[in-house]
Tab-separated table of C-alpha atoms in Angstrom:
chain	number	residue	atom	x	y	z
A	14	ASN	CA	101.645	114.683	106.863
A	15	ALA	CA	103.474	114.926	110.126
A	16	GLY	CA	101.646	118.077	111.249
A	17	VAL	CA	98.347	116.058	112.043
A	18	MET	CA	98.965	114.011	115.011
A	19	GLN	CA	96.967	110.861	115.700
A	20	ASN	CA	97.451	108.628	118.720
A	21	PRO	CA	97.755	106.002	119.489
A	22	ARG	CA	99.254	104.440	116.152
A	23	HIS	CA	98.113	101.039	117.225
A	24	LEU	CA	95.480	99.997	119.301
A	25	VAL	CA	94.278	96.565	120.236
A	26	ARG	CA	91.090	96.021	121.959
A	27	ARG	CA	88.929	92.884	122.952
A	28	ARG	CA	85.491	92.544	121.637
A	29	GLY	CA	83.013	94.625	123.718
A	30	GLN	CA	85.599	97.152	124.886
A	31	GLU	CA	85.802	100.975	123.920
A	32	ALA	CA	88.224	102.416	121.730
A	33	ARG	CA	89.314	106.092	121.676
A	34	LEU	CA	91.156	107.533	118.722
A	35	ARG	CA	92.682	111.127	119.095
A	36	CYS	CA	93.362	113.495	116.398
A	37	SER	CA	95.113	116.949	116.760
A	38	PRO	CA	94.797	118.946	113.508
A	39	MET	CA	97.567	121.056	112.152
A	40	LYS	CA	98.104	124.487	113.519
A	41	GLY	CA	95.518	126.915	112.193
A	42	HIS	CA	93.210	124.251	111.027
A	43	SER	CA	89.602	124.192	112.250
A	44	HIS	CA	88.103	121.534	109.905
A	45	VAL	CA	88.515	117.872	110.903
A	46	TYR	CA	87.767	114.853	108.963
A	47	TRP	CA	87.773	111.275	110.054
A	48	TYR	CA	88.102	108.293	107.334
A	49	ARG	CA	88.157	104.575	107.643
A	50	GLN	CA	90.419	102.342	105.419
A	51	LEU	CA	90.203	98.575	105.149
A	52	PRO	CA	93.294	96.649	104.016
A	53	GLU	CA	93.738	97.033	100.157
A	54	GLU	CA	90.713	99.345	99.944
A	55	GLY	CA	90.490	103.239	99.497
A	56	LEU	CA	89.432	105.557	102.492
A	57	LYS	CA	85.796	105.946	103.338
A	58	PHE	CA	84.490	109.126	104.738
A	59	MET	CA	82.965	108.916	108.303
A	60	VAL	CA	82.471	112.310	109.488
A	61	TYR	CA	83.414	116.105	109.342
A	62	LEU	CA	83.638	118.409	112.148
A	63	GLN	CA	84.318	121.956	113.194
A	64	LYS	CA	85.186	123.155	116.607
A	65	GLU	CA	82.248	122.114	118.884
A	66	ASN	CA	79.969	121.065	115.822
A	67	ILE	CA	79.470	118.081	113.781
A	68	ILE	CA	78.875	119.372	110.254
A	69	ASP	CA	78.422	116.003	108.313
A	70	GLU	CA	78.129	112.535	109.874
A	71	SER	CA	76.473	110.620	106.930
A	72	GLY	CA	79.360	108.270	106.925
A	73	MET	CA	79.335	107.185	110.574
A	74	PRO	CA	77.540	104.035	111.574
A	75	LYS	CA	74.448	104.836	113.416
A	76	GLU	CA	75.326	102.885	116.455
A	77	ARG	CA	78.387	102.679	118.529
A	78	PHE	CA	80.262	105.357	116.788
A	79	SER	CA	80.635	108.943	117.885
A	80	ALA	CA	82.921	111.921	117.287
A	81	GLU	CA	83.761	115.162	118.801
A	82	PHE	CA	85.817	118.148	118.545
A	83	PRO	CA	85.798	120.184	121.616
A	84	LYS	CA	86.691	123.721	121.833
A	85	GLU	CA	90.094	122.792	123.470
A	86	GLY	CA	91.818	119.645	122.771
A	87	PRO	CA	91.779	117.017	119.962
A	88	SER	CA	89.198	115.479	118.065
A	89	ILE	CA	88.003	112.049	119.455
A	90	LEU	CA	86.412	109.201	117.515
A	91	ARG	CA	85.091	106.810	119.816
A	92	ILE	CA	83.815	103.393	119.065
A	93	GLN	CA	81.822	101.468	121.856
A	94	GLN	CA	81.398	97.877	122.286
A	95	VAL	CA	83.927	97.109	119.381
A	96	VAL	CA	83.400	93.964	117.137
A	97	ARG	CA	86.107	92.291	114.923
A	98	GLY	CA	84.515	94.300	112.050
A	99	ASP	CA	85.643	97.393	113.296
A	100	SER	CA	89.247	96.439	112.696
A	101	ALA	CA	90.794	99.028	110.260
A	102	ALA	CA	92.946	101.939	109.965
A	103	TYR	CA	91.348	105.251	110.944
A	104	PHE	CA	92.704	108.500	109.559
A	105	CYS	CA	91.958	111.934	110.510
A	106	ALA	CA	92.494	114.895	107.991
A	107	SER	CA	92.519	118.544	108.708
A	108	SER	CA	92.035	121.685	106.454
A	109	PRO	CA	92.209	125.443	107.196
A	110	ILE	CA	89.001	125.884	105.351
A	111	GLN	CA	86.415	123.496	103.937
A	112	GLN	CA	87.617	121.176	101.484
A	113	GLY	CA	87.247	122.227	97.730
A	114	GLN	CA	86.757	125.803	98.359
A	115	GLY	CA	89.119	128.545	97.907
A	116	GLN	CA	92.874	128.134	97.482
A	117	ASN	CA	94.961	125.707	99.454
A	118	THR	CA	92.192	123.429	100.492
A	119	GLU	CA	93.863	120.109	100.180
A	120	ALA	CA	93.316	118.076	103.359
A	121	PHE	CA	96.576	116.995	105.239
A	122	PHE	CA	96.431	113.409	106.772
A	123	GLY	CA	97.761	111.983	109.905
A	124	GLN	CA	99.476	108.570	110.014
A	125	GLY	CA	96.336	106.972	111.303
A	126	THR	CA	95.508	104.611	113.938
A	127	ARG	CA	95.461	100.925	113.420
A	128	LEU	CA	92.662	99.479	115.353
A	129	THR	CA	92.737	95.443	115.865
A	130	VAL	CA	89.868	94.155	117.650
A	131	VAL	CA	90.638	90.507	119.085
B	16	GLY	CA	75.563	105.472	93.702
B	17	GLU	CA	78.201	107.859	92.717
B	18	SER	CA	81.882	106.279	92.813
B	19	VAL	CA	85.389	106.844	91.847
B	20	GLY	CA	87.112	103.935	90.395
B	21	LEU	CA	90.600	102.859	88.803
B	22	HIS	CA	91.109	100.857	85.676
B	23	LEU	CA	94.271	99.048	86.897
B	24	PRO	CA	94.925	97.767	90.372
B	25	THR	CA	98.573	97.368	89.870
B	26	LEU	CA	101.101	98.964	87.562
B	27	SER	CA	104.762	97.954	87.206
B	28	VAL	CA	107.360	100.232	85.669
B	29	GLN	CA	110.924	100.322	85.018
B	30	GLU	CA	112.933	102.901	86.913
B	31	GLY	CA	113.332	106.076	84.909
B	32	ASP	CA	110.202	105.291	82.773
B	33	ASN	CA	107.003	107.515	82.813
B	34	SER	CA	104.079	106.161	84.821
B	35	ILE	CA	100.345	106.899	84.065
B	36	ILE	CA	97.618	105.974	86.614
B	37	ASN	CA	94.111	106.315	85.501
B	38	CYS	CA	90.899	106.848	87.368
B	39	ALA	CA	87.271	107.262	86.424
B	40	TYR	CA	84.658	109.152	88.199
B	41	SER	CA	80.915	108.954	87.828
B	42	ASN	CA	79.710	112.242	89.464
B	43	SER	CA	79.463	114.972	86.752
B	44	ALA	CA	78.864	117.388	89.653
B	45	SER	CA	82.323	116.814	91.035
B	46	ASP	CA	84.338	120.101	90.797
B	47	TYR	CA	87.756	119.089	92.691
B	48	PHE	CA	89.979	116.387	92.439
B	49	ILE	CA	93.130	115.264	94.275
B	50	TRP	CA	95.673	112.613	93.867
B	51	TYR	CA	97.020	111.014	97.102
B	52	LYS	CA	100.147	108.708	97.455
B	53	GLN	CA	100.177	106.158	100.295
B	54	GLU	CA	103.104	104.330	101.465
B	55	SER	CA	102.901	101.168	103.508
B	56	GLY	CA	101.670	101.950	107.089
B	57	LYS	CA	101.462	105.794	106.508
B	58	GLY	CA	98.514	108.191	105.801
B	59	PRO	CA	97.783	109.618	102.369
B	60	GLN	CA	100.202	112.179	101.238
B	61	PHE	CA	98.776	115.085	99.064
B	62	ILE	CA	100.351	115.048	95.569
B	63	ILE	CA	98.424	117.205	93.235
B	64	ASP	CA	94.876	118.708	92.874
B	65	ILE	CA	92.856	120.045	90.055
B	66	ARG	CA	89.696	121.989	89.737
B	67	SER	CA	86.958	121.327	87.100
B	68	ASN	CA	87.734	124.350	85.200
B	69	MET	CA	91.013	123.195	84.265
B	70	ASP	CA	92.173	120.209	82.119
B	71	LYS	CA	95.761	119.980	83.108
B	72	ARG	CA	97.834	120.983	85.894
B	73	GLN	CA	101.676	120.335	86.598
B	74	GLY	CA	103.604	119.852	89.487
B	75	GLN	CA	107.093	118.643	90.190
B	76	ARG	CA	107.522	115.532	87.884
B	77	VAL	CA	103.665	114.934	88.188
B	78	THR	CA	100.787	116.171	85.915
B	79	VAL	CA	97.356	115.629	86.430
B	80	LEU	CA	94.833	115.473	83.461
B	81	LEU	CA	91.102	115.902	83.609
B	82	ASN	CA	88.731	114.914	80.877
B	83	LYS	CA	85.316	115.956	82.112
B	84	THR	CA	83.689	114.618	78.791
B	85	VAL	CA	84.502	111.081	79.628
B	86	LYS	CA	84.973	111.771	83.467
B	87	HIS	CA	88.440	110.515	83.489
B	88	LEU	CA	91.524	111.548	85.547
B	89	SER	CA	94.997	110.636	85.183
B	90	LEU	CA	98.371	111.007	87.063
B	91	GLN	CA	101.496	110.985	85.114
B	92	ILE	CA	104.761	110.551	86.877
B	93	ALA	CA	107.940	111.406	84.896
B	94	ALA	CA	111.228	109.539	85.070
B	95	THR	CA	109.665	107.148	88.058
B	96	GLN	CA	111.765	106.393	90.834
B	97	PRO	CA	112.006	103.596	93.377
B	98	GLY	CA	110.525	106.116	95.811
B	99	ASP	CA	107.625	106.652	93.859
B	100	SER	CA	106.487	102.949	94.849
B	101	ALA	CA	103.260	103.159	96.745
B	102	VAL	CA	99.505	103.229	96.344
B	103	TYR	CA	98.000	105.961	94.659
B	104	PHE	CA	94.488	107.154	95.111
B	105	CYS	CA	92.421	109.517	93.189
B	106	ALA	CA	89.740	111.555	95.217
B	107	GLU	CA	86.772	113.814	94.268
B	108	ASN	CA	84.869	116.391	96.098
B	109	ASN	CA	81.554	117.351	95.085
B	110	ALA	CA	79.292	117.891	98.325
B	111	GLY	CA	81.996	120.266	99.954
B	112	ASN	CA	82.220	118.213	103.069
B	113	MET	CA	84.175	115.035	102.153
B	114	LEU	CA	86.390	113.280	99.456
B	115	THR	CA	85.089	110.091	97.837
B	116	PHE	CA	88.123	107.875	97.103
B	117	GLY	CA	88.779	105.377	94.559
B	118	GLY	CA	90.041	101.956	95.344
B	119	GLY	CA	93.699	102.576	94.675
B	120	THR	CA	96.459	101.466	92.176
B	121	ARG	CA	99.776	99.976	93.527
B	122	LEU	CA	102.603	101.261	91.501
B	123	MET	CA	105.783	99.039	91.615
B	124	VAL	CA	109.075	100.446	90.234
B	125	LYS	CA	111.567	98.030	89.096
B	126	PRO	CA	115.241	98.879	89.440
């Protein structure tokens, strides 16, 4: 859905560099989710955030990965010291309320950031 | 662990025919299911959802069926069109915070 904006669309990093992926949710949405997708596979949940709070990071690797959703500005997924195995498409989704509760709770996805580590 | 999986990785249909994409889930506590369509190079696009208190829901040209007894979900697309060619994912929600996605089925529509 064009309403969720992710940038950059493509990102190339050398091993050991840092990658910063940005996500601006749809207007009025305060819930943000990050997913990772390897080629020919489904999306894997990484982290769920609300403004200034990490609600669920059970899918995040313990090291090198971090996420934030500040009071002002986009949500950021940060990967430090990237390795080739980090190469994937990273998708951000947003919803107006927590997924699965109430009406109109589907999450809208951005176009993704395709990270390539060389 | 709990998982969502699909029976067929690739489905090829003739334009104008109906398509049925299947999905099996294993978590009986899941209460909300969504079908997404993903075209090459794009993000998943919401198609239709269904809650566990329903067994059928219809949209425009699409119908989702839920069989909780056998933990089975299906997506039916009527009069399949070339624009329907994509990878389709089912996803389940049971913990409130995230969706668990299946591996995907590639739908190919032959003209």
